[in-house]
Every structure is written in structure tokens, then in C-alpha cells.
XYZ file of C-alpha atoms in Angstrom:
651
model
C 117.674 76.492 98.055
C 118.746 79.666 99.728
C 118.414 79.416 103.479
C 118.400 83.161 104.004
C 119.949 86.359 102.716
C 121.331 89.347 104.511
C 120.990 92.617 102.727
C 122.917 95.411 104.394
C 122.438 98.735 102.711
C 124.282 101.840 103.729
C 121.694 104.554 104.334
C 121.951 107.791 102.441
C 119.761 110.840 102.787
C 116.674 108.753 102.087
C 115.785 105.361 103.451
C 116.607 102.418 101.228
C 113.901 100.455 99.459
C 114.332 96.882 98.338
C 112.184 94.754 96.072
C 110.770 92.740 98.965
C 109.761 95.880 100.823
C 108.675 97.838 97.784
C 105.042 97.976 98.809
C 105.901 99.219 102.279
C 105.912 102.906 103.212
C 109.412 104.369 103.178
C 111.099 102.998 106.274
C 111.930 105.958 108.465
C 112.348 103.890 111.611
C 115.702 104.746 113.148
C 118.069 102.610 115.174
C 116.738 104.515 118.199
C 113.202 103.171 117.781
C 111.915 101.143 120.721
C 111.755 97.909 118.719
C 115.331 98.163 117.450
C 116.681 99.046 120.887
C 114.742 96.211 122.535
C 115.897 93.725 119.892
C 119.553 94.588 120.520
C 119.250 94.253 124.284
C 117.313 90.993 123.972
C 119.898 89.401 121.695
C 122.692 90.031 124.174
C 120.652 88.887 127.166
C 119.449 85.695 125.493
C 122.980 84.697 124.563
C 124.106 85.290 128.139
C 121.194 83.415 129.715
C 121.066 80.249 127.596
C 120.619 77.105 129.627
C 124.037 75.419 129.801
C 122.646 72.198 131.217
C 124.059 69.375 129.097
C 120.712 67.568 129.177
C 118.745 70.489 127.738
C 118.575 68.774 124.328
C 116.445 66.075 125.909
C 113.619 68.634 125.849
C 113.809 69.134 122.103
C 110.549 67.985 120.549
C 110.307 65.894 117.384
C 107.293 66.742 115.222
C 107.419 63.329 113.547
C 106.658 61.755 116.947
C 103.815 64.104 117.871
C 100.385 62.566 118.413
C 97.051 64.399 118.279
C 93.915 63.025 119.921
C 91.175 65.229 118.521
C 88.674 65.135 115.687
C 84.989 64.197 115.783
C 83.400 64.066 119.222
C 83.358 60.253 119.064
C 85.314 58.055 118.830
C 88.705 59.369 119.980
C 91.114 59.077 117.055
C 94.863 59.329 117.281
C 96.623 61.147 114.429
C 100.320 61.445 113.659
C 102.026 63.926 111.355
C 105.226 62.037 110.386
C 107.004 65.066 108.831
C 109.576 67.419 110.388
C 108.412 70.424 108.308
C 105.408 72.087 110.048
C 103.790 73.954 107.171
C 101.405 71.152 106.180
C 99.861 70.755 109.616
C 96.074 70.651 109.245
C 93.632 71.631 111.990
C 91.148 69.032 110.766
C 93.402 66.247 112.059
C 96.236 67.800 114.027
C 94.448 69.027 117.120
C 93.144 67.802 120.452
C 89.860 69.659 119.989
C 86.931 67.293 119.606
C 84.106 68.654 117.468
C 82.170 67.095 114.617
C 82.251 70.443 112.795
C 85.803 70.883 111.477
C 85.421 74.678 111.597
C 85.136 74.475 115.367
C 88.550 72.805 115.442
C 90.227 75.777 113.761
C 92.695 77.595 116.063
C 91.271 80.938 114.872
C 87.649 80.008 115.551
C 85.942 82.702 117.627
C 88.837 85.123 117.163
C 88.450 88.483 115.412
C 90.421 88.260 112.193
C 90.367 91.992 111.410
C 92.454 92.724 114.482
C 94.576 95.317 112.666
C 91.486 97.391 111.887
C 91.783 101.028 112.938
C 88.935 100.652 115.442
C 90.405 97.679 117.324
C 91.782 98.720 120.713
C 94.027 97.352 123.427
C 92.752 95.576 126.545
C 93.845 97.330 129.724
C 91.174 95.941 132.036
C 90.209 92.777 133.847
C 91.642 90.444 131.201
C 95.141 91.450 132.267
C 96.522 89.198 134.997
C 96.669 90.801 138.429
C 94.377 93.570 137.218
C 93.988 96.139 139.973
C 96.278 94.183 142.289
C 97.620 96.487 144.953
C 100.883 98.181 143.955
C 100.810 96.565 140.493
C 100.399 98.765 137.413
C 98.506 97.612 134.329
C 99.836 96.529 130.943
C 97.696 96.778 127.799
C 97.308 93.765 125.509
C 97.189 94.779 121.826
C 94.369 93.560 119.530
C 96.829 91.209 117.843
C 97.324 89.363 121.165
C 93.686 89.606 122.238
C 92.569 87.670 119.164
C 95.465 85.217 118.840
C 94.658 81.919 117.100
C 95.282 79.675 120.090
C 91.954 77.876 120.485
C 93.620 74.485 119.981
C 95.776 75.084 123.073
C 92.608 75.151 125.175
C 92.422 71.367 124.718
C 95.811 70.651 126.289
C 95.748 68.358 129.312
C 97.744 65.514 130.846
C 95.689 62.872 128.990
C 95.933 63.988 125.366
C 99.302 65.777 125.555
C 101.688 63.241 126.998
C 105.223 64.381 126.194
C 107.482 67.047 124.711
C 106.656 65.915 121.160
C 102.889 66.196 121.588
C 103.353 69.619 123.137
C 105.525 70.768 120.249
C 102.960 69.603 117.712
C 100.158 71.577 119.345
C 102.240 74.742 119.745
C 103.284 74.539 116.082
C 99.642 74.273 114.982
C 98.927 77.479 116.910
C 101.951 79.189 115.366
C 101.122 78.111 111.819
C 97.532 79.367 111.889
C 98.418 82.493 113.841
C 100.956 83.319 111.142
C 98.480 82.661 108.331
C 95.911 84.903 109.993
C 98.403 87.769 110.263
C 99.635 87.370 106.682
C 96.104 87.243 105.263
C 94.649 90.113 107.282
C 97.464 92.585 107.764
C 96.776 95.926 106.023
C 100.312 96.028 104.578
C 100.625 92.612 102.984
C 104.036 91.597 101.720
C 105.934 94.202 103.729
C 108.267 94.179 106.691
C 105.282 95.209 108.836
C 103.913 91.681 108.489
C 107.208 90.209 109.659
C 107.189 92.522 112.678
C 103.665 91.372 113.575
C 104.765 87.737 113.214
C 107.716 88.377 115.529
C 105.422 89.917 118.115
C 103.043 86.950 118.073
C 106.020 84.583 118.157
C 107.161 86.312 121.351
C 103.679 86.119 122.866
C 103.525 82.387 122.137
C 106.836 82.119 123.971
C 105.341 83.867 126.980
C 102.289 81.596 126.899
C 104.504 78.490 126.883
C 106.696 79.827 129.688
C 103.751 80.834 131.887
C 104.496 84.557 131.912
C 101.816 85.786 129.505
C 99.891 88.672 131.083
C 96.722 88.253 128.994
C 93.945 86.138 130.466
C 91.343 85.646 127.707
C 88.590 84.310 129.954
C 87.842 83.272 133.513
C 88.462 79.592 132.710
C 92.079 80.247 131.657
C 92.168 76.842 129.950
C 95.453 77.373 128.110
C 97.495 78.160 131.207
C 95.856 75.416 133.269
C 96.469 72.889 130.506
C 100.118 73.865 130.137
C 100.684 73.412 133.859
C 99.297 69.890 133.625
C 101.425 69.082 130.588
C 104.684 70.322 132.083
C 103.945 68.481 135.322
C 103.534 65.296 133.298
C 106.760 65.974 131.404
C 108.593 66.493 134.692
C 107.043 63.379 136.226
C 108.459 61.368 133.329
C 112.020 62.558 133.932
C 114.618 60.692 135.951
C 117.802 61.330 137.904
C 119.785 64.527 137.576
C 117.610 65.891 134.794
C 114.521 65.662 136.966
C 116.329 67.218 139.910
C 117.602 70.059 137.733
C 114.046 70.984 136.748
C 112.477 70.385 140.135
C 109.310 72.461 140.696
C 109.696 75.838 142.337
C 106.696 75.469 144.624
C 104.371 77.564 142.475
C 103.148 74.674 140.351
C 104.276 76.507 137.218
C 107.545 74.668 136.441
C 109.086 77.919 135.211
C 112.613 76.556 134.780
C 111.415 73.563 132.768
C 109.136 75.702 130.619
C 111.902 78.194 129.929
C 114.291 75.440 128.833
C 111.651 73.771 126.623
C 110.969 77.050 124.857
C 114.645 77.806 124.349
C 115.348 74.551 122.495
C 112.113 74.553 120.461
C 111.685 78.218 119.544
C 113.338 77.772 116.137
C 110.581 75.340 115.085
C 107.920 77.766 116.302
C 109.430 80.545 114.164
C 109.513 78.197 111.205
C 105.803 77.447 111.706
C 104.635 81.020 112.259
C 106.342 82.188 109.055
C 104.960 79.372 106.871
C 102.500 81.673 105.128
C 104.784 84.692 104.746
C 105.272 85.909 101.188
C 108.685 85.118 99.650
C 109.680 88.771 99.317
C 108.720 89.743 102.860
C 111.745 90.715 104.936
C 112.231 91.189 108.657
C 113.734 94.648 109.086
C 116.250 95.823 111.669
C 118.143 99.101 111.914
C 121.640 98.859 113.358
C 123.405 101.477 115.432
C 126.021 102.055 112.711
C 123.390 103.507 110.356
C 122.803 100.329 108.364
C 119.550 98.656 107.413
C 119.226 94.906 107.700
C 116.608 92.936 105.741
C 116.254 89.197 106.311
C 114.828 87.185 103.393
C 112.964 85.114 102.312
C 109.622 84.889 104.113
C 110.797 86.940 107.104
C 113.780 84.613 107.634
C 111.615 81.486 107.593
C 114.478 79.114 106.782
C 117.003 80.565 109.179
C 117.033 77.655 111.612
C 120.145 78.474 113.607
C 120.012 82.217 114.184
C 116.471 83.572 114.247
C 116.012 87.139 113.000
C 114.175 88.200 116.161
C 114.768 87.967 119.893
C 111.622 89.801 120.965
C 110.661 86.729 122.987
C 113.363 87.805 125.450
C 111.908 91.291 125.867
C 109.522 91.732 128.823
C 106.011 91.470 127.457
C 104.745 94.811 128.743
C 107.614 96.590 126.936
C 106.810 94.848 123.643
C 103.155 95.765 124.055
C 103.997 99.396 124.872
C 106.171 99.616 121.760
C 103.443 98.009 119.640
C 100.820 100.324 121.104
C 102.944 103.363 120.218
C 103.478 102.239 116.641
C 99.809 101.352 116.156
C 98.722 104.634 117.743
C 100.724 106.578 115.180
C 99.481 104.467 112.269
C 95.831 104.664 113.277
C 95.986 108.327 114.277
C 97.217 109.248 110.811
C 94.336 107.302 109.242
C 91.698 108.841 111.497
C 93.110 112.350 111.259
C 93.010 112.237 107.456
C 89.353 111.159 107.580
C 88.572 114.034 109.938
C 90.374 116.535 107.723
C 88.630 115.322 104.565
C 85.220 115.462 106.277
C 85.595 118.792 108.081
C 88.005 121.045 106.254
C 88.329 120.279 102.572
C 89.186 123.244 100.363
C 88.857 121.171 97.213
C 85.277 120.196 98.080
C 84.485 123.696 99.419
C 83.787 122.161 102.812
C 84.302 123.861 106.170
C 82.368 122.294 109.054
C 82.518 122.342 112.830
C 82.583 119.285 115.055
C 78.926 119.759 115.984
C 77.724 119.562 112.381
C 77.385 123.273 111.576
C 78.384 124.720 108.211
C 80.987 127.370 109.013
C 80.601 129.000 105.588
C 77.125 130.219 106.589
C 77.302 130.107 110.386
C 78.190 133.329 112.180
C 78.450 132.225 115.778
C 78.507 135.608 117.496
C 75.574 136.837 115.463
C 73.502 133.855 116.504
C 73.165 132.707 112.911
C 73.604 128.929 113.090
C 73.192 126.511 110.210
C 73.239 122.747 110.516
C 73.891 121.085 107.179
C 73.670 117.475 106.033
C 77.036 117.813 104.329
C 78.569 118.414 107.770
C 77.053 115.346 109.407
C 80.102 113.292 108.449
C 82.362 115.818 110.193
C 80.279 115.548 113.359
C 80.457 111.742 113.247
C 84.171 111.513 112.462
C 85.079 114.040 115.162
C 83.063 112.295 117.861
C 84.594 108.933 116.983
C 88.082 110.466 116.849
C 87.694 112.219 120.197
C 86.400 109.085 121.932
C 89.245 107.064 120.432
C 91.804 109.619 121.608
C 90.343 109.493 125.111
C 90.688 105.709 125.218
C 94.241 105.904 123.891
C 95.164 108.474 126.494
C 93.963 106.143 129.247
C 95.984 103.260 127.769
C 99.025 105.527 127.530
C 98.777 106.600 131.177
C 98.504 103.007 132.376
C 101.511 101.857 130.364
C 103.618 104.806 131.488
C 102.860 103.893 135.087
C 103.641 100.238 134.342
C 107.052 101.198 132.960
C 107.898 103.288 136.016
C 106.902 100.588 138.492
C 108.607 97.740 136.636
C 111.898 99.613 136.317
C 111.804 100.387 140.019
C 110.811 96.877 141.131
C 113.349 94.916 139.076
C 116.257 97.159 139.916
C 115.335 97.055 143.628
C 114.879 93.232 143.699
C 111.165 93.648 144.391
C 110.010 92.097 141.110
C 106.865 90.090 140.544
C 108.655 86.945 139.277
C 111.199 86.735 142.076
C 111.112 82.926 142.255
C 111.224 81.937 138.606
C 113.962 81.598 136.039
C 112.644 84.537 134.012
C 113.275 87.031 136.779
C 117.033 87.023 136.256
C 117.099 88.093 132.627
C 114.112 90.385 133.184
C 116.210 92.098 135.823
C 119.163 92.247 133.425
C 116.920 93.815 130.813
C 115.760 96.550 133.167
C 119.300 97.168 134.359
C 120.324 97.721 130.737
C 117.501 100.215 130.319
C 118.734 102.005 133.412
C 122.369 101.950 132.207
C 121.326 103.479 128.896
C 119.529 106.321 130.677
C 116.041 104.947 130.130
C 115.242 104.915 133.824
C 112.560 107.600 133.494
C 109.541 107.690 131.258
C 110.517 110.582 129.023
C 113.735 108.974 127.805
C 111.911 105.741 126.957
C 109.054 107.656 125.332
C 111.585 109.259 123.022
C 112.212 105.762 121.641
C 108.530 105.515 120.698
C 108.886 108.761 118.750
C 111.358 107.004 116.450
C 108.897 104.319 115.316
C 108.145 103.797 111.653
C 104.705 105.403 111.581
C 105.513 107.968 114.234
C 108.120 109.465 111.903
C 105.436 109.964 109.267
C 102.796 112.663 109.484
C 100.098 114.300 107.425
C 101.059 117.394 105.482
C 100.858 120.433 107.715
C 100.802 118.392 110.943
C 103.383 118.461 113.727
C 105.616 115.522 114.617
C 104.147 112.991 117.013
C 105.938 113.422 120.335
C 104.926 111.112 123.174
C 106.571 113.316 125.781
C 103.975 115.939 124.861
C 100.810 114.227 126.056
C 98.879 117.189 127.458
C 95.336 117.718 126.205
C 96.023 121.138 124.729
C 97.823 120.637 121.421
C 99.509 117.410 122.573
C 99.352 114.004 120.892
C 95.831 113.414 122.256
C 94.520 116.755 120.977
C 91.441 116.317 118.786
C 93.064 118.478 116.064
C 92.318 121.892 114.601
C 89.626 120.350 112.419
C 87.323 119.283 115.263
C 86.439 122.701 116.668
C 83.519 125.117 116.776
C 83.079 127.489 113.847
C 85.121 130.715 114.034
C 83.268 133.556 115.763
C 82.775 135.560 112.611
C 82.599 132.707 110.116
C 84.936 131.949 107.226
C 85.521 133.303 103.758
C 86.944 131.716 100.636
C 89.403 133.416 98.309
C 88.639 130.898 95.580
C 91.363 128.494 96.724
C 91.071 128.020 100.464
C 89.040 129.079 103.478
C 90.300 131.550 106.070
C 88.773 132.913 109.259
C 87.022 136.239 108.983
C 88.586 138.961 111.081
C 86.738 141.587 113.110
C 86.856 143.846 110.070
C 85.005 141.188 108.078
C 82.416 140.632 110.796
C 78.827 140.965 109.747
C 76.473 142.800 112.020
C 77.063 141.610 115.569
C 73.932 140.326 117.182
C 72.462 143.395 118.819
C 68.882 142.241 118.403
C 66.574 143.200 121.186
C 65.019 140.464 123.202
C 61.402 141.616 123.461
C 58.767 139.015 124.203
C 55.541 140.020 122.402
C 52.486 141.061 124.395
C 50.676 138.088 125.859
C 53.588 135.644 125.475
C 55.110 134.504 128.766
C 58.841 133.619 128.644
C 60.060 130.322 130.060
C 63.245 129.945 132.098
C 65.383 126.957 131.097
C 68.485 125.960 133.057
C 70.768 123.852 130.865
C 73.640 121.736 132.189
C 76.409 122.384 129.655
C 79.594 120.284 129.416
C 81.372 122.733 127.122
C 83.114 122.385 123.781
C 86.477 121.522 125.265
C 88.009 118.111 124.696
C 87.962 115.746 127.631
C 86.298 113.056 129.685
C 82.618 113.718 130.427
C 83.021 113.088 134.162
C 85.976 115.470 134.314
C 84.094 118.202 132.477
C 81.110 117.756 134.812
C 83.240 117.138 137.897
C 81.593 119.831 140.001
C 78.133 118.613 139.034
C 79.046 114.984 139.790
C 80.526 115.823 143.177
C 77.825 118.226 144.321
C 74.717 117.508 146.288
C 71.276 118.261 144.889
C 70.291 121.761 143.688
C 73.490 122.202 141.687
C 74.137 125.887 140.911
C 77.736 125.963 139.737
C 79.594 126.987 136.574
C 78.213 124.288 134.244
C 74.723 125.784 134.370
C 73.501 128.000 131.544
C 70.445 130.113 132.258
C 68.276 130.704 129.205
C 65.044 132.602 128.835
C 62.937 131.727 125.799
C 59.647 132.765 124.273
C 57.773 131.175 121.396
C 54.745 132.749 119.697
C 54.940 131.126 116.294
C 57.466 129.826 113.764
C 58.764 133.306 112.984
C 58.426 135.084 116.316
C 60.644 133.298 118.846
C 63.860 134.046 120.652
C 66.124 132.714 123.383
C 68.447 134.840 125.519
C 71.444 133.543 127.460
C 72.408 135.253 130.682
C 76.114 136.065 130.863
C 76.598 134.539 134.249
C 79.475 132.068 133.855
C 82.734 131.624 132.000
C 81.402 128.702 129.964
C 78.996 130.961 128.070
C 81.753 132.734 126.164
C 81.598 130.263 123.269
C 77.823 130.542 122.811
C 75.707 133.184 121.064
C 73.686 135.272 123.488
C 70.453 135.841 121.537
C 69.297 133.258 119.022
C 66.107 131.895 117.581
C 64.344 129.143 119.489
C 64.986 126.815 116.536
C 68.745 127.336 116.874
C 68.549 126.955 120.645
C 66.712 123.651 120.246
C 69.221 122.414 117.652
C 72.065 123.215 120.038
C 70.315 121.500 122.929
C 69.674 118.322 120.943
C 73.202 118.329 119.490
C 74.810 118.584 122.928
C 72.392 116.003 124.348
C 73.385 113.466 121.690
C 77.075 114.318 121.989
C 77.101 113.848 125.759
C 75.028 110.668 125.488
C 77.733 109.178 123.272
C 80.393 110.203 125.782
C 78.450 108.698 128.665
C 78.008 105.466 126.749
C 81.756 105.246 126.171
C 82.469 106.040 129.814
C 80.063 103.466 131.237
C 80.481 100.591 128.793
C 83.204 98.958 130.892
C 80.812 98.861 133.850
C 78.023 97.084 131.972
C 78.038 93.314 132.568
C 81.314 93.669 134.430
C 81.723 90.700 136.768
C 84.792 92.035 138.553
C 84.520 94.103 141.714
C 87.759 95.996 141.173
C 86.182 99.020 139.500
C 82.980 99.044 141.499
C 83.760 102.333 143.285
C 84.503 104.213 140.080
C 81.513 102.643 138.323
C 79.208 103.573 141.180
C 80.352 107.187 141.124
C 79.957 107.449 137.369
C 76.583 105.702 137.339
C 75.255 107.974 140.077
C 76.410 111.014 138.136
C 74.866 109.673 134.932
C 71.575 109.107 136.730
C 71.589 112.714 137.929
C 72.509 113.893 134.430
C 69.532 112.016 132.929
C 67.173 113.562 135.483
C 68.620 117.000 134.743
C 68.014 116.535 131.017
C 64.440 115.420 131.739
C 63.883 118.662 133.653
C 65.309 120.655 130.749
C 63.038 118.851 128.297
C 60.002 119.511 130.462
C 60.895 123.218 130.542
C 61.270 123.301 126.761
C 57.862 121.676 126.311
C 56.254 124.450 128.376
C 56.927 126.846 125.513
C 54.252 125.093 123.479
C 51.596 124.722 126.177
């Protein structure tokens, strides 16, 4: 049968489309995309850093000799596989996990299978190794890595994994089921996107084996501890020059041995991870000479001598940053379309603001406000979108800082892995980035702009540009659709909605505020976070940092009276800059709707801000959590005071 095919197609004005990639979006990814640039560098570095030790082949595992000691809890059964081809490995027998329930022996058990869902996010917190270590920036593990199907590796130890063959068997089981999970759950089945995801997981498996994976799934860290035991046992079984060559480095990690084992066994891991790939799926690369390269069949499954990817020789944080950028663009397009359809849809005669008001009947400056059920979806979608953007902005900042610090440390010989074999080619990789003028963030961020989904955009939207990350109109801007209603409302010409101009303005609200005889007005001071996009603690920074009796710019001073359902008004004093986007005289009903809307909106933002502090066992973020929790406590008490003032209107 055909081992593999190379299809090189000269690009014209439009990107080429082949049968195997027919279901994929048009590939607009250029040779300057981060993934293509990283692949080229990695290929050269791997070839230059291959272990030339003549005994390296002694580390090559043989799947036919692998033994597995798992199965039911009792008795311990030993299973062999007997075949060199890994695609028929079965978790029911080929594992060291010991459970009576076969489902508990599945490598994907307990892992989220919908990890490519638009709401799945990266982990930039305490599950990253050396989280909050002094002078060490933070990488962000993508959802694909967070939920990797590696449960079977948790059962590795020196008793049930006794040699290079047993180790290979267990790693191949992980790879096979990880690949199947990606193929079955990827949103773009049968496309080159699936092959890219497989390559990324392949590289992460390589980092796990070599002891340089930055993701720590739990406090027990069973996989890494087990691998240390296994490689110690492998080294203990060596003799003579071979043993001396791979002598431990003092860290207990056996980096040199682990690196060599991976290098001679990686082809089998690629074969296993691509077992479930569809025949027409192709791994895609874009060359510098304007050619597209597609590797068939099954993502290059049968290419045993020259694997289609070398991402396993790209520093993990760079791969994750590239993946984050591509996924950000893909998910942003999905979420932005949902926001547009829910908030500003000419076809459905829909024009809503992000607080749930119908802009076709709301005249903000007149004080005529109209909540509408048909705008509830806009409110929901905008809040979700804004919270998501805030989280992505935090992940972006952390990864930018990580890039800066890693470039500086490797080039200055102050790298984290100074004593292991990986440090040399990691340093070479960063030197190449520096040589190619990627020493600063902006030049590397330009590579992210060239990603497949970052080159695509919704009609009428601007290009995604990662160098433009400011809140106002940058890539983390909540969009034109998630805004307050125009001051004077909107009008429809039968085709689309447009903002009313001053000439279109209905009577500006010049109503007198005259409490009727016998009705005593009530003063209500409202803490207002504003309609601007941003973090709740940043928008309330002055309030959070002040002592008691806060009297600064976030306070709105209202005076309200309520006689009956028809005779009621609220007046806003024009005392601060934040009142410019609010009507000055409105009915009590509209005032109360606004108060409740902002209360719920800010509650959601507080929940998102504080969720990382809840049940957090680490002490690294205790200072920030304490500050935020103290501010939240004050905010709750402030809202209680406001509610008590509102209730006085009815007593």
C-alpha cells in the first residue's frame, strides 16, 4: 500500500483545496504563521541534535515484547500484545490500571472529551509547574493538554513497568486513545485541523516522557513520579559504557536517557496517535517558497522514517502560545457571530443593547427605557463574551511575559533547564528566534496574526492583530454590538437600522422633577461601575482602595419619590463624569430596572473574578485574593445599603 504521498501545489491567488481537505475552511495560513515557522526551526534543530551515541538503538522498544500488568483488581494478570502494529491495543487488557470496571481502565476516563468546545479555556494557574515562582513567568496549558487521555500512565512504576518495551507499550496506549479522542471530538473532522491537533498532543506526550512537561494535572503528579521510577530502573539495568553515557545528572530525572528514549521511539508514538485519523486527512505545512504541502494518508500515519511534524522539538510554551492564538481567533469568530445575531440583526428587525434594552423603542437621553424579552439573549451573549475576553486577555498577558523572559534567559545562559540535555537545543531554538528578529514580542505576535483562523474574519470586521491588544477597539474589545443604546435611539429605513441624529431626536427629557405634596423624597447613593469594558476591580479601583465612607467618582446620587404606580420619578445629580451615559430624570420603574440590571451584571463579574480563589489550596495568590475578597465584601454591604434606601420609598 502507499506509505505516504506528498502533494505540492503551487499557490495562485486563492489557496489550494484538495480532496482530503475539502471539508476544511480555505487554508489562508501563510508560511509566516507561528506553526510553520516553528516547524521549520524544529526540523533543523532536531537533525543537528540527534544523539550520535552508537548504542542509542539499544533504547528502541519492541511492542511485541511489552507486558501489561493491569486488569481486574485481583488477581494480577500479565498480558502481552505480540504485534508490532499499535492500532489494535485495547485498554481492557493493555494497561497497568487495576479496576474491575473496564471503563475505569480507559485512558480518557475522567477527562473532558469536548475539549475543543468554544467555552473551554487554558490553564494559567497553579497547575502549571513553578507557578508563581520568583522571576519565572507563566505558560498557559490549552484545553487539549489539560484533558489529555493519559490516565493509564498514572499506573507506571518500577514494579509493573520493567523495561523499555513495557514503557513503549504504555506510551502507545496513551497515544492511540488520545488520537481517537481528538479525531472523534474535533469540530472539523476529516480536515488538516485534526492532524495539527494530533501533532500538538504528540509533542506534549514527548515532553511528558522527557520530563519537561509544564502541566501538572494534580498534586499527586503520578505520571511524572512514575516515569522517574521507570527510567531509574531502565538505567539500573544498563551496563558498561552505555550506563556511563546515561549517568544521572543529579536531579533524579535522567533527562539524557529520557531524551534518547524518546528520539528512537517517537516514530511509533506518531503511528499510534494517528491510528484513528481518517484516510483523507492531511497534515498541512506551508513552505517559504509559496508552496503548500499536504501529507497523506491519515496525517502521514505510515511515514515511519520521516515524520511530518517536528513540533516535539519546539519549546512547549511556544507551541501553547501558538495554539492559544489560533484557538482565540477560531472561538472569537464563533462568539462574535452569536453576539451579532443576538444584538444587531437587521433581518430579524433586532437592535438591542448589552443590558437587555430594546434600542428601537429606548431613547436614552429622554429617560424612556424599555427592557424586552427579545433582548435577553443579547444581554446573556454579551456578558459571556466580555467575561471570556477578559480571561483571554489575562492569558495573553501571561504568555507575552513568558516569551520575553524565556528569550532573555536562554540567550543569556540563565535558562531553567541548565543541567539537562534539552537546554542545548532549547537555547538553539531561542537563538534562531533572535537571529530572525523575533527577539521582541511584537515581531513574534505578528506570526500569530498569520494563523489559519486569524486570517479569517466576519464580514465587516477588522483583521485580528495581536499587536493591537488595547481595550479600546483592540482584539479584546467587546465589539460594537455590545454597547448601550444610542442616545437618541435608532431608526429603520426598511433594510437596516441606523442611529438617530440630533435632528431626529424626540423631545429631550425636560420633565420637571416635582415631588407631590405630602410625598417625601428618598436619597439613594448608588455605587456604579460604568458601562465601559474591563475588570470589575479595575473599574472600582478607587472604591476598593479607599477607606470607609467612600465619596469618589463611582458614586451616583439619586433622589426618588414614589406616590403610586403612575406618579414616581428619580433624578440624578450631575456630580461626576460617570453620569454622562445615564438619563437624568426617569421613572422609578426604570431606575429600579437599571439598578437590578447593574447589580446582576456586576455579580457575574465578581463571580468570575473570585472563582479562582474559591477552594484554592495554594498560597501564591493569597494577597490578591484577600484584596479582592475584601473589596467584594464592601461592595455587598454597599448594595445592601442601596437596597434598604430603595425600600424606604414604600414605607
